[in-house]
Amino acid sequence: MAPEAPQPLFRRQKILERQNQDMYMHRAWLMDAPSQTSMRREQLDGAGGPLILNWRPTQEASVGLPPELADPTFAEVVGLLDSDDTAPLDQTVIDVACQLCCVGADIYVDEVTRPRTPPTNLFLIAEIKPSMGGGTGDSHFQGANYHLHFWRQRGNSEIFKSTCCPAFLLEVVGPHARLSAVAWLDRVTIFPLTPLLNLLPAHPVTDRLLMPVARMLAALRAGLRMLARRAHAVDAAERTAAAERGAVAPAAGAATVKAVQARAANAKAAKPNAEATKAAETAEVDAEELAEMLSKAAAAGKQRPLPWPIAMDARYNAATARQLVNPNHTCRVDLAGTGGGGGGGTGGELARSGAVVVVKLCQSYGLAAHQRWAELGLAPQVLRSEPLPGGWLLVEMEWLPTLEWRKLSELLLLLSSSGPELAQALSAAQGALARAHAATGLVHGDMRPPNCLVRRSGEAGAPAWEVRFVDFEWAGPEGEATYPACMNPAIPWPEGVGYRKPLHREHDTQLLAATVAGGGRTGVSAAISGTAGGGRRARRSPGAAAVRATGHTAASGRQAVPPPGTAAVAAVRRRSVGVGGERLRAATAGWTRAAAAAAAATGRARVW
């Protein structure tokens, strides 16, 4: 099967994405200091869209790639956080958690910002505030803004161009703490990894409040180590390559860093203490310098984010990847060769170099049902599947060309309801569904027109229409598989469908009939609106959708995320507090060398 030529619409989308990214970088340069940036103004910007993708004010307006697909380090950390009691914690982590809980429970009256020399990479942002509210701003939004301010000045660095700039945000807000993942995808995106955890002294009887904090700190420690190891390895490789060329390559973005340091030093000399930090944050950039930096950033470009399992796997030609339906994580992509990542399944002729496949990333999938229906010729062939960190699954399947295969929902909109063609296609879909039920005893669970692909048969004596079903996330044995918690109320679900209720074959039949009677508009409008799960769910963490392409199965999209380069320095934007500042800095000992040294000086070191 020869790869399809890129469609004009796809090329126009790429141009628009590039223009939007350039506009976003210009906007970033015009931002005030994070503490002075209005969340309401920037998140409700009707022209430029939300400044930070953080699911506020709505998922449709501010959805982003989930952290498990943005960077493999985030996926590993999510897995550690979800491990509950299966992963034992060491005593050092528990000691630090105890100390942090005691400090967080204290009551403070103010906060002091301490500027630090900016490094060439950013792994950790710490937003520490004396309490919630009190006019100090939203720590979640401010932390993401510090990430934006850091990387906007390094738009021409190799790190910025070749990675998603992964970092962690640790918020300590009064007696609460929260860990989030931050990355610069097509724009800065932040996703909470934990809820707000209570920082209260350990109870003498129960550790119910302490252990979640300890597990969060253990996951953060592991994540920072992974980011540092990866960055050091890349930095060493770059320096070795430069030495072989007869010159030592300068650190990426060094000129920019020096310029920033100079501006910060001038601002600090002009205004003392806390005012110095504000001056450094809001220091004016020379117009000529700004134009040059923006030009370099625009020339470098930052591609639309692809999930790392596609971008970082040599099996796939990431440059050809195209997300099929936003925000579902399903991509159409060319194979780079017959090798690549592991996983079960065989590709046969379909896995040859240059072939087109669909890669779907999801958190649950009825793989056995998909394979059984594929054996009957009623679903795309599964080429391989592979578990991913963080509880995700990669499913690679046959690509059904859009020039041949159409979603049934498209036919409902394009063809006359009284015409023979539509009647024949509907009859073929209903017959194929009945055949699959009878032969396998498996239920699909989301049998709507967008998940039913049809094409005219060109073979003599064959049925007029061929049928393939896609999106098997909920599929399973009748009476055993159950429905998930979040389901789109706009869809006319049959009686008996609901959370943890078993799937039955009549649900498939009734749902298909009801959505066909509605002209297929329910599923189409839900997918267009960006509802997770392609219109099945009202609120669902991304990854729950299968096949809603312009003619094929659901797939996933993400940015190329090679490992970070150059010096790996964990930069901490720390807000220490007045009276208890020394205690608070001691509690966070071990997160940075400076904090560890300060703690050691007081004899209260907690070095990890």
Coordinates of C-alpha atoms in Angstrom, one line a residue:
M1 CA 0.0 0.0 0.0
A2 CA 1.7 3.2 -1.1
P3 CA 1.7 6.1 1.3
E4 CA -0.9 8.7 0.6
A5 CA 0.2 12.2 -0.6
P6 CA -0.3 14.9 2.1
Q7 CA -3.6 16.6 1.6
P8 CA -3.8 20.4 1.0
L9 CA -5.9 20.8 4.1
F10 CA -3.1 19.1 6.2
R11 CA -0.5 21.5 4.7
R12 CA -2.7 24.5 5.5
Q13 CA -3.1 23.2 9.1
K14 CA 0.7 23.0 9.4
I15 CA 1.0 26.6 8.2
L16 CA -1.6 27.8 10.7
E17 CA 0.0 25.9 13.5
R18 CA 3.4 27.5 12.8
Q19 CA 1.8 30.9 12.7
N20 CA 0.0 30.3 16.0
Q21 CA 3.3 29.2 17.6
D22 CA 5.1 32.3 16.4
M23 CA 2.2 34.5 17.7
Y24 CA 2.4 32.7 21.1
M25 CA 6.2 33.3 21.4
H26 CA 5.6 37.0 20.6
R27 CA 2.9 37.0 23.3
A28 CA 5.2 35.4 25.8
W29 CA 7.7 38.2 25.4
L30 CA 5.0 40.8 26.2
M31 CA 4.0 39.1 29.5
D32 CA 4.5 40.8 32.8
A33 CA 6.2 39.1 35.7
P34 CA 4.3 35.9 36.7
S35 CA 3.2 37.5 40.0
Q36 CA 1.7 40.4 38.0
T37 CA 0.0 38.4 35.2
S38 CA -3.7 38.3 35.4
M39 CA -5.0 34.7 35.1
R40 CA -8.5 35.9 34.2
R41 CA -7.3 38.1 31.4
E42 CA -4.8 35.7 29.9
Q43 CA -6.9 32.5 30.2
L44 CA -10.0 34.2 28.7
D45 CA -8.2 35.8 25.8
G46 CA -10.6 35.4 23.0
A47 CA -8.1 36.2 20.3
G48 CA -5.0 34.4 21.4
G49 CA -6.6 31.6 23.5
P50 CA -5.4 30.6 27.0
L51 CA -1.9 31.5 27.9
I52 CA -1.4 28.3 29.8
L53 CA -3.1 25.0 28.9
N54 CA -4.3 23.9 32.3
W55 CA -7.9 22.8 31.6
R56 CA -9.3 26.2 32.7
P57 CA -11.7 27.6 32.0
T58 CA -12.9 24.6 30.0
Q59 CA -11.4 21.5 28.6
E60 CA -12.4 22.4 25.1
A61 CA -10.6 25.7 25.2
S62 CA -7.5 24.7 27.2
V63 CA -6.9 21.0 26.8
G64 CA -3.3 19.7 26.4
L65 CA -1.4 16.5 25.9
P66 CA -1.4 14.5 29.1
P67 CA 1.9 14.3 30.9
E68 CA 2.3 10.5 30.4
L69 CA 2.4 11.1 26.6
A70 CA 4.4 14.4 26.7
D71 CA 7.6 12.9 28.2
P72 CA 8.6 9.4 29.4
T73 CA 9.8 10.8 32.7
F74 CA 6.3 12.1 33.5
A75 CA 5.0 8.6 32.6
E76 CA 7.4 7.0 35.0
V77 CA 6.4 9.4 37.8
V78 CA 2.7 8.9 37.2
G79 CA 3.4 5.1 37.5
L80 CA 5.2 5.7 40.9
L81 CA 2.3 7.9 42.2
D82 CA -0.2 5.2 41.2
S83 CA 1.7 2.4 42.8
D84 CA 0.1 2.9 46.2
D85 CA 1.7 0.6 48.7
T86 CA 3.3 -1.7 46.2
A87 CA 6.5 0.3 46.0
P88 CA 8.2 0.6 49.5
L89 CA 9.5 4.0 50.6
D90 CA 12.9 4.5 52.2
Q91 CA 13.4 6.1 55.6
T92 CA 15.0 9.3 54.1
V93 CA 11.8 10.1 52.1
I94 CA 9.6 9.6 55.2
D95 CA 11.9 11.8 57.3
V96 CA 11.7 14.6 54.8
A97 CA 8.0 14.2 54.5
C98 CA 7.6 14.4 58.3
Q99 CA 9.7 17.6 58.4
L100 CA 7.8 19.2 55.5
C101 CA 4.5 18.4 57.2
C102 CA 5.6 20.1 60.4
V103 CA 6.8 23.2 58.6
G104 CA 3.8 23.4 56.3
A105 CA 1.5 23.3 59.3
D106 CA 3.1 26.5 60.7
I107 CA 1.5 29.9 60.1
Y108 CA 3.5 32.6 58.3
V109 CA 2.8 36.2 57.6
D110 CA 4.7 37.1 54.5
E111 CA 6.8 35.8 51.6
V112 CA 10.1 36.9 50.3
T113 CA 11.3 36.2 46.7
R114 CA 15.0 35.3 46.4
P115 CA 16.4 35.6 42.9
R116 CA 18.8 33.0 41.7
T117 CA 21.2 32.8 38.8
P118 CA 19.3 31.3 35.8
P119 CA 20.7 28.0 34.6
T120 CA 20.6 26.6 31.0
N121 CA 17.9 24.0 31.9
L122 CA 15.0 23.9 34.2
F123 CA 13.8 20.8 36.0
L124 CA 12.0 22.0 39.1
I125 CA 9.9 25.1 39.9
A126 CA 8.9 25.5 43.6
E127 CA 6.1 27.9 44.4
I128 CA 5.9 28.3 48.2
K129 CA 3.3 30.6 49.7
P130 CA 2.3 31.3 53.3
S131 CA -1.4 30.5 52.7
M132 CA -4.2 30.2 50.1
G133 CA -5.6 33.4 49.0
G134 CA -4.4 36.5 50.7
G135 CA -3.7 38.3 47.5
T136 CA -0.6 36.3 46.6
G137 CA -2.1 34.9 43.4
D138 CA -2.7 31.4 42.0
S139 CA 0.4 29.3 42.6
H140 CA -0.5 26.8 39.9
F141 CA -0.8 29.5 37.2
Q142 CA 2.2 31.4 38.5
G143 CA 4.4 28.3 38.4
A144 CA 3.5 27.7 34.8
N145 CA 4.3 31.3 34.0
Y146 CA 7.8 30.9 35.5
H147 CA 8.3 28.1 33.0
L148 CA 7.1 30.3 30.2
H149 CA 9.4 33.2 31.3
F150 CA 12.4 30.9 31.6
W151 CA 12.1 29.3 28.2
R152 CA 10.9 32.4 26.2
Q153 CA 14.5 33.7 26.6
R154 CA 15.9 30.5 25.2
G155 CA 13.8 30.0 22.2
N156 CA 16.8 29.5 19.9
S157 CA 18.5 26.9 22.2
E158 CA 18.8 23.3 21.2
I159 CA 17.0 22.2 24.4
F160 CA 13.9 24.3 23.5
K161 CA 13.9 23.2 19.9
S162 CA 14.4 19.5 20.4
T163 CA 12.4 18.8 23.6
C164 CA 9.2 19.6 25.3
C165 CA 11.2 21.3 28.1
P166 CA 9.8 18.9 30.8
A167 CA 9.9 20.2 34.4
F168 CA 8.0 19.6 37.7
L169 CA 6.2 22.2 39.7
L170 CA 6.0 21.7 43.4
E171 CA 3.5 24.0 45.2
V172 CA 3.6 24.4 48.9
V173 CA 0.7 26.6 49.8
G174 CA 0.3 26.9 53.6
P175 CA -0.6 23.5 54.9
H176 CA -1.0 21.9 51.4
A177 CA 1.3 20.6 48.7
R178 CA 0.8 19.5 45.1
L179 CA 3.1 18.2 42.4
S180 CA 2.4 19.0 38.7
A181 CA 4.1 18.3 35.4
V182 CA 4.9 21.3 33.1
A183 CA 6.0 21.2 29.5
W184 CA 6.1 23.6 26.5
L185 CA 4.2 21.8 23.8
D186 CA 2.5 24.0 21.2
R187 CA 2.2 26.3 24.3
V188 CA 3.0 25.9 28.0
T189 CA 0.9 23.1 29.4
I190 CA 0.5 22.1 33.1
F191 CA -1.2 19.0 34.5
P192 CA -1.6 18.2 38.2
L193 CA 0.0 14.8 39.1
T194 CA -1.5 14.8 42.7
P195 CA -4.3 16.6 44.4
L196 CA -3.6 19.1 47.2
L197 CA -2.1 17.0 50.0
N198 CA -2.3 18.0 53.6
L199 CA 0.9 19.1 55.3
L200 CA 0.1 18.4 59.0
P201 CA 2.2 16.9 61.7
A202 CA 2.3 13.1 61.6
H203 CA -0.5 11.6 63.7
P204 CA 0.8 9.3 66.5
V205 CA -1.6 6.6 65.5
T206 CA -2.1 6.8 61.7
D207 CA 0.1 7.7 58.8
R208 CA -2.9 8.3 56.5
L209 CA -1.8 12.0 55.8
L210 CA 1.9 11.4 55.9
M211 CA 2.3 8.6 53.4
P212 CA 0.8 10.4 50.3
V213 CA 3.3 13.2 50.9
A214 CA 6.2 10.8 51.2
R215 CA 5.1 9.0 48.0
M216 CA 4.9 12.4 46.2
L217 CA 8.4 13.3 47.3
A218 CA 9.8 9.9 46.3
A219 CA 8.2 10.2 42.8
L220 CA 9.6 13.8 42.5
R221 CA 13.1 12.6 43.5
A222 CA 13.0 9.8 40.9
G223 CA 11.7 12.2 38.2
L224 CA 14.4 14.7 38.8
R225 CA 17.1 12.0 38.7
M226 CA 15.8 10.8 35.4
L227 CA 15.7 14.3 33.9
A228 CA 19.3 14.9 35.1
R229 CA 20.7 11.6 33.9
R230 CA 19.1 12.1 30.5
A231 CA 20.4 15.7 30.2
H232 CA 23.9 14.8 31.3
A233 CA 24.1 12.0 28.8
V234 CA 23.0 14.3 25.9
D235 CA 25.4 17.0 27.1
A236 CA 28.3 14.5 27.2
A237 CA 27.5 13.3 23.7
E238 CA 27.3 16.8 22.3
R239 CA 30.6 17.7 23.8
T240 CA 32.3 14.6 22.5
A241 CA 31.0 15.3 19.0
A242 CA 32.2 18.9 19.2
A243 CA 35.6 17.7 20.4
E244 CA 35.9 15.4 17.5
R245 CA 35.2 18.3 15.2
G246 CA 38.1 20.1 16.8
A247 CA 36.1 22.6 18.8
V248 CA 34.2 22.5 22.0
A249 CA 30.6 23.4 21.4
P250 CA 29.3 26.2 23.6
A251 CA 26.3 25.5 25.9
A252 CA 23.0 25.9 24.1
G253 CA 21.6 29.3 24.6
A254 CA 24.7 30.6 26.4
A255 CA 24.6 34.1 24.8
T256 CA 21.0 34.4 25.7
V257 CA 21.7 33.3 29.3
K258 CA 24.4 35.9 29.6
A259 CA 22.2 38.6 28.4
V260 CA 19.5 37.6 30.9
Q261 CA 22.0 37.5 33.7
A262 CA 23.3 41.0 32.8
R263 CA 19.8 42.4 32.7
A264 CA 19.0 40.8 36.1
A265 CA 22.2 42.2 37.6
N266 CA 21.4 45.7 36.4
A267 CA 17.9 45.5 37.8
K268 CA 19.2 44.2 41.1
A269 CA 21.7 47.0 41.4
A270 CA 18.9 49.5 40.7
K271 CA 16.4 48.2 43.2
P272 CA 17.1 46.3 46.4
N273 CA 15.5 43.2 48.0
A274 CA 12.1 42.0 46.7
E275 CA 11.9 44.9 44.2
A276 CA 15.1 43.7 42.6
T277 CA 13.4 40.5 41.6
K278 CA 10.4 42.2 40.1
A279 CA 12.7 44.5 38.2
A280 CA 14.7 41.5 36.9
E281 CA 11.5 39.8 35.8
T282 CA 10.1 42.8 34.0
A283 CA 13.3 44.3 32.7
E284 CA 12.8 45.8 29.3
V285 CA 14.4 44.0 26.4
D286 CA 16.1 46.1 23.8
A287 CA 13.9 46.3 20.7
E288 CA 16.7 45.2 18.4
E289 CA 17.7 42.3 20.7
L290 CA 14.0 41.3 21.0
A291 CA 13.5 41.2 17.2
E292 CA 16.7 39.1 16.8
M293 CA 15.6 36.6 19.4
L294 CA 12.1 36.3 18.1
S295 CA 13.5 35.8 14.6
K296 CA 15.7 33.0 15.7
A297 CA 12.9 31.4 17.7
A298 CA 10.6 31.6 14.7
A299 CA 13.3 30.2 12.4
A300 CA 13.9 27.3 14.8
G301 CA 10.2 26.6 15.1
K302 CA 8.6 24.2 17.6
Q303 CA 6.6 21.5 16.0
R304 CA 3.2 20.5 17.2
P305 CA 3.7 18.0 20.0
L306 CA 3.6 14.3 19.3
P307 CA 3.3 11.7 22.0
W308 CA 6.7 10.4 22.9
P309 CA 5.9 6.7 22.1
I310 CA 5.7 7.8 18.4
A311 CA 8.3 10.6 18.3
M312 CA 11.0 8.6 20.1
D313 CA 10.5 5.2 18.4
A314 CA 12.8 4.5 15.5
R315 CA 10.0 2.3 14.0
Y316 CA 8.1 5.4 13.0
N317 CA 8.8 8.3 10.7
A318 CA 7.7 11.0 13.1
A319 CA 7.8 13.7 10.4
T320 CA 4.9 12.0 8.7
A321 CA 2.7 11.7 11.8
R322 CA -0.7 13.3 11.6
Q323 CA -3.2 13.4 14.4
L324 CA -6.5 12.2 13.2
V325 CA -8.9 13.8 15.6
N326 CA -8.2 16.2 18.4
P327 CA -7.9 15.6 21.3
N328 CA -7.8 11.8 20.8
H329 CA -4.3 10.5 20.9
T330 CA -4.4 8.5 17.6
C331 CA -2.1 9.1 14.7
R332 CA -1.6 8.1 11.1
V333 CA 2.1 7.6 10.6
D334 CA 4.6 6.0 8.1
L335 CA 6.8 3.2 9.2
A336 CA 10.5 4.0 9.0
G337 CA 11.4 0.3 8.8
T338 CA 10.5 -3.2 9.8
G339 CA 12.2 -3.0 13.2
G340 CA 11.5 -0.5 16.0
G341 CA 9.9 -1.0 19.4
G342 CA 8.9 -4.3 20.9
G343 CA 5.5 -5.6 21.7
G344 CA 3.3 -8.4 20.6
G345 CA 1.7 -9.0 17.2
T346 CA 3.1 -9.4 13.7
G347 CA 2.9 -6.9 11.0
G348 CA 3.6 -9.2 8.0
E349 CA 3.4 -7.3 4.6
L350 CA 1.8 -4.3 6.4
A351 CA 4.9 -3.7 8.5
R352 CA 7.2 -3.1 5.6
S353 CA 9.2 0.1 5.4
G354 CA 7.2 3.1 4.2
A355 CA 3.8 1.5 5.0
V356 CA 1.2 3.6 6.6
V357 CA -0.2 2.5 10.0
V358 CA -2.4 3.9 12.7
V359 CA -1.0 4.2 16.2
K360 CA -3.5 4.5 19.1
L361 CA -2.6 5.5 22.6
C362 CA -5.1 4.8 25.3
Q363 CA -5.5 3.8 28.9
S364 CA -7.8 0.8 28.3
Y365 CA -8.6 -1.2 25.2
G366 CA -10.5 -4.3 24.3
L367 CA -7.6 -5.8 22.4
A368 CA -9.0 -9.4 22.4
A369 CA -12.3 -8.2 21.0
H370 CA -10.6 -6.1 18.3
Q371 CA -8.4 -9.1 17.2
R372 CA -11.4 -11.5 17.1
W373 CA -13.5 -9.1 15.0
A374 CA -10.4 -8.5 12.8
E375 CA -10.2 -12.3 12.2
L376 CA -13.7 -12.0 10.8
G377 CA -12.7 -9.2 8.5
L378 CA -14.8 -6.7 10.5
A379 CA -12.0 -4.6 12.1
P380 CA -8.6 -3.3 11.0
Q381 CA -5.8 -5.8 11.5
V382 CA -3.8 -5.3 14.7
L383 CA -0.1 -5.2 14.0
R384 CA 1.3 -4.9 17.5
S385 CA 0.5 -3.7 21.0
E386 CA 2.8 -2.6 23.8
P387 CA 2.2 -1.5 27.4
L388 CA 3.6 2.0 28.3
P389 CA 4.7 3.6 31.6
G390 CA 1.9 5.4 33.5
G391 CA -0.7 2.8 32.7
W392 CA -1.1 3.6 28.9
L393 CA -1.2 1.1 26.0
L394 CA 0.1 1.5 22.4
V395 CA -2.0 -0.3 19.7
E396 CA -0.7 -0.3 16.2
M397 CA -3.2 -1.2 13.5
E398 CA -3.8 -1.3 9.8
W399 CA -4.5 2.0 8.1
L400 CA -7.8 2.2 6.1
P401 CA -7.2 4.8 3.3
T402 CA -9.5 7.8 3.5
L403 CA -10.1 7.8 -0.2
E404 CA -11.7 4.4 0.1
W405 CA -13.2 4.2 3.6
R406 CA -15.7 6.6 5.0
K407 CA -17.3 6.8 8.4
L408 CA -20.9 6.0 8.5
S409 CA -21.6 9.3 10.1
E410 CA -20.2 11.1 7.0
L411 CA -22.5 9.1 4.8
L412 CA -25.5 10.1 6.9
L413 CA -24.6 13.7 6.3
L414 CA -23.7 13.4 2.7
L415 CA -26.3 11.0 1.2
S416 CA -30.0 11.3 1.0
S417 CA -31.8 9.4 3.8
S418 CA -34.2 8.0 1.2
G419 CA -31.5 7.0 -1.3
P420 CA -30.6 3.3 -1.9
E421 CA -26.9 3.8 -1.2
L422 CA -27.4 4.9 2.4
A423 CA -29.9 2.1 3.0
Q424 CA -27.5 -0.5 1.6
A425 CA -24.6 0.9 3.8
L426 CA -26.8 0.8 6.9
S427 CA -28.0 -2.7 6.2
A428 CA -24.4 -3.8 5.7
A429 CA -23.3 -2.3 9.0
Q430 CA -26.2 -3.9 10.9
G431 CA -25.6 -7.2 9.3
A432 CA -21.8 -7.1 10.1
L433 CA -22.6 -6.2 13.8
A434 CA -25.0 -9.1 14.1
R435 CA -22.4 -11.4 12.6
A436 CA -19.7 -10.2 15.0
H437 CA -22.0 -10.7 18.0
A438 CA -23.0 -14.2 17.0
A439 CA -19.5 -15.4 16.2
T440 CA -17.6 -14.0 19.1
G441 CA -20.0 -13.2 22.0
L442 CA -18.1 -9.9 22.4
V443 CA -19.8 -6.5 22.7
H444 CA -18.3 -3.3 21.3
G445 CA -19.8 -0.8 23.8
D446 CA -19.7 2.3 21.7
M447 CA -21.4 1.4 18.5
R448 CA -22.0 4.8 16.9
P449 CA -21.7 5.8 13.2
P450 CA -18.3 7.5 13.7
N451 CA -16.9 4.1 14.8
C452 CA -18.2 2.2 11.7
L453 CA -16.2 2.6 8.5
V454 CA -17.7 1.5 5.2
R455 CA -16.6 1.3 1.5
R456 CA -18.0 0.1 -1.7
S457 CA -17.0 -3.4 -2.7
G458 CA -15.4 -3.7 -6.1
E459 CA -15.4 -7.5 -6.2
A460 CA -18.0 -9.3 -8.3
G461 CA -20.5 -11.3 -6.2
A462 CA -19.4 -9.6 -3.0
P463 CA -21.8 -7.5 -0.8
A464 CA -22.2 -3.9 -2.1
W465 CA -20.6 -2.5 1.0
E466 CA -17.7 -3.7 3.2
V467 CA -17.6 -2.8 6.9
R468 CA -14.9 -2.3 9.5
F469 CA -15.6 -1.4 13.2
V470 CA -13.1 0.7 15.2
D471 CA -12.6 2.1 18.7
F472 CA -12.7 -1.0 21.0
E473 CA -11.8 0.8 24.2
W474 CA -14.7 -0.6 26.2
A475 CA -15.2 -3.9 24.2
G476 CA -15.3 -7.2 26.0
P477 CA -17.3 -10.3 26.8
E478 CA -21.0 -9.8 27.1
G479 CA -22.1 -9.6 30.7
E480 CA -18.5 -9.3 32.0
A481 CA -17.1 -6.1 30.5
T482 CA -18.5 -2.9 32.1
Y483 CA -19.0 0.7 31.2
P484 CA -16.6 3.4 32.6
A485 CA -17.5 6.3 34.9
C486 CA -17.5 9.2 32.4
M487 CA -19.9 9.0 29.5
N488 CA -21.2 11.8 27.4
P489 CA -24.8 12.6 28.4
A490 CA -25.5 14.0 25.0
I491 CA -25.4 10.6 23.4
P492 CA -28.7 8.6 23.5
W493 CA -27.4 5.6 25.5
P494 CA -29.8 2.7 25.7
E495 CA -31.5 1.7 28.9
G496 CA -29.2 -0.2 31.2
V497 CA -26.0 1.6 30.2
G498 CA -24.1 3.2 33.1
Y499 CA -21.0 3.1 35.3
R500 CA -19.9 -0.4 36.1
K501 CA -23.0 -1.9 34.4
P502 CA -22.3 -4.8 32.1
L503 CA -22.2 -4.6 28.3
H504 CA -24.9 -6.4 26.3
R505 CA -25.2 -6.9 22.6
E506 CA -28.6 -5.2 22.5
H507 CA -26.8 -2.0 23.7
D508 CA -24.8 -2.0 20.5
T509 CA -27.8 -2.6 18.3
Q510 CA -29.9 0.0 20.0
L511 CA -27.2 2.6 20.2
L512 CA -26.4 2.3 16.4
A513 CA -30.1 2.6 15.6
A514 CA -30.6 5.6 17.9
T515 CA -27.6 7.5 16.6
V516 CA -28.4 6.7 12.9
A517 CA -31.9 8.0 13.5
G518 CA -30.3 11.3 14.7
G519 CA -28.4 11.5 11.5
G520 CA -25.1 10.7 13.1
R521 CA -24.9 14.3 14.3
T522 CA -24.5 13.4 18.0
G523 CA -21.2 11.7 17.5
V524 CA -19.9 14.2 15.0
S525 CA -20.8 17.3 17.0
A526 CA -19.2 15.8 20.1
A527 CA -16.0 15.0 18.3
I528 CA -15.9 18.5 16.8
S529 CA -16.4 20.1 20.2
G530 CA -13.3 18.3 21.5
T531 CA -15.1 16.1 24.0
A532 CA -12.7 13.4 25.3
G533 CA -13.5 9.9 23.9
G534 CA -14.7 11.3 20.6
G535 CA -18.0 12.3 22.0
R536 CA -18.6 9.4 24.3
R537 CA -17.6 11.2 27.5
A538 CA -18.4 14.4 29.2
R539 CA -15.1 14.5 31.1
R540 CA -12.4 11.9 30.7
S541 CA -8.7 12.1 30.9
P542 CA -7.3 12.2 27.4
G543 CA -6.6 8.9 25.7
A544 CA -10.1 7.5 25.7
A545 CA -10.9 7.5 22.0
A546 CA -10.3 5.1 19.2
V547 CA -11.0 5.8 15.7
R548 CA -12.4 9.1 14.6
A549 CA -10.2 10.0 11.7
T550 CA -11.2 11.7 8.5
G551 CA -11.8 8.2 7.5
H552 CA -10.1 5.9 9.9
T553 CA -9.3 4.6 13.4
A554 CA -8.4 6.8 16.2
A555 CA -4.8 7.6 16.7
S556 CA -2.6 9.8 18.8
G557 CA -0.4 12.9 18.3
R558 CA 2.6 14.4 20.1
Q559 CA 5.8 16.3 19.8
A560 CA 9.2 15.0 19.2
V561 CA 10.7 14.7 22.6
P562 CA 14.3 13.7 22.5
P563 CA 16.0 14.0 25.8
P564 CA 17.0 17.5 27.1
G565 CA 20.5 18.7 26.2
T566 CA 23.3 20.6 27.9
A567 CA 23.9 21.3 31.5
A568 CA 21.3 19.6 33.8
V569 CA 20.7 22.0 36.6
A570 CA 17.6 21.8 38.7
A571 CA 16.5 25.5 38.9
V572 CA 14.2 26.1 41.8
R573 CA 12.1 29.2 41.9
R574 CA 11.6 29.3 45.6
R575 CA 9.4 31.5 47.7
S576 CA 10.7 31.4 51.2
V577 CA 8.7 32.9 54.0
G578 CA 9.6 35.5 56.6
V579 CA 9.7 34.1 60.2
G580 CA 10.0 30.4 59.3
G581 CA 12.3 30.8 56.3
E582 CA 15.2 28.8 57.7
R583 CA 12.9 25.9 58.7
L584 CA 11.3 25.9 55.3
R585 CA 14.6 25.8 53.5
A586 CA 15.8 23.0 55.7
A587 CA 12.7 21.0 55.0
T588 CA 13.4 21.1 51.3
A589 CA 17.0 20.1 51.7
G590 CA 18.3 17.8 49.1
W591 CA 16.2 19.2 46.2
T592 CA 19.1 21.4 45.2
R593 CA 22.7 21.6 46.2
A594 CA 22.2 25.1 47.6
A595 CA 19.4 23.9 49.8
A596 CA 21.4 20.9 50.9
A597 CA 24.3 23.0 51.9
A598 CA 22.1 25.4 53.9
A599 CA 20.5 22.5 55.7
A600 CA 23.9 21.0 56.5
A601 CA 25.0 24.2 58.0
T602 CA 22.2 24.0 60.5
G603 CA 22.8 20.3 61.2
R604 CA 19.4 19.3 59.8
A605 CA 20.4 18.0 56.4
R606 CA 18.1 15.7 54.5
V607 CA 20.1 14.9 51.4
W608 CA 18.6 12.4 49.0

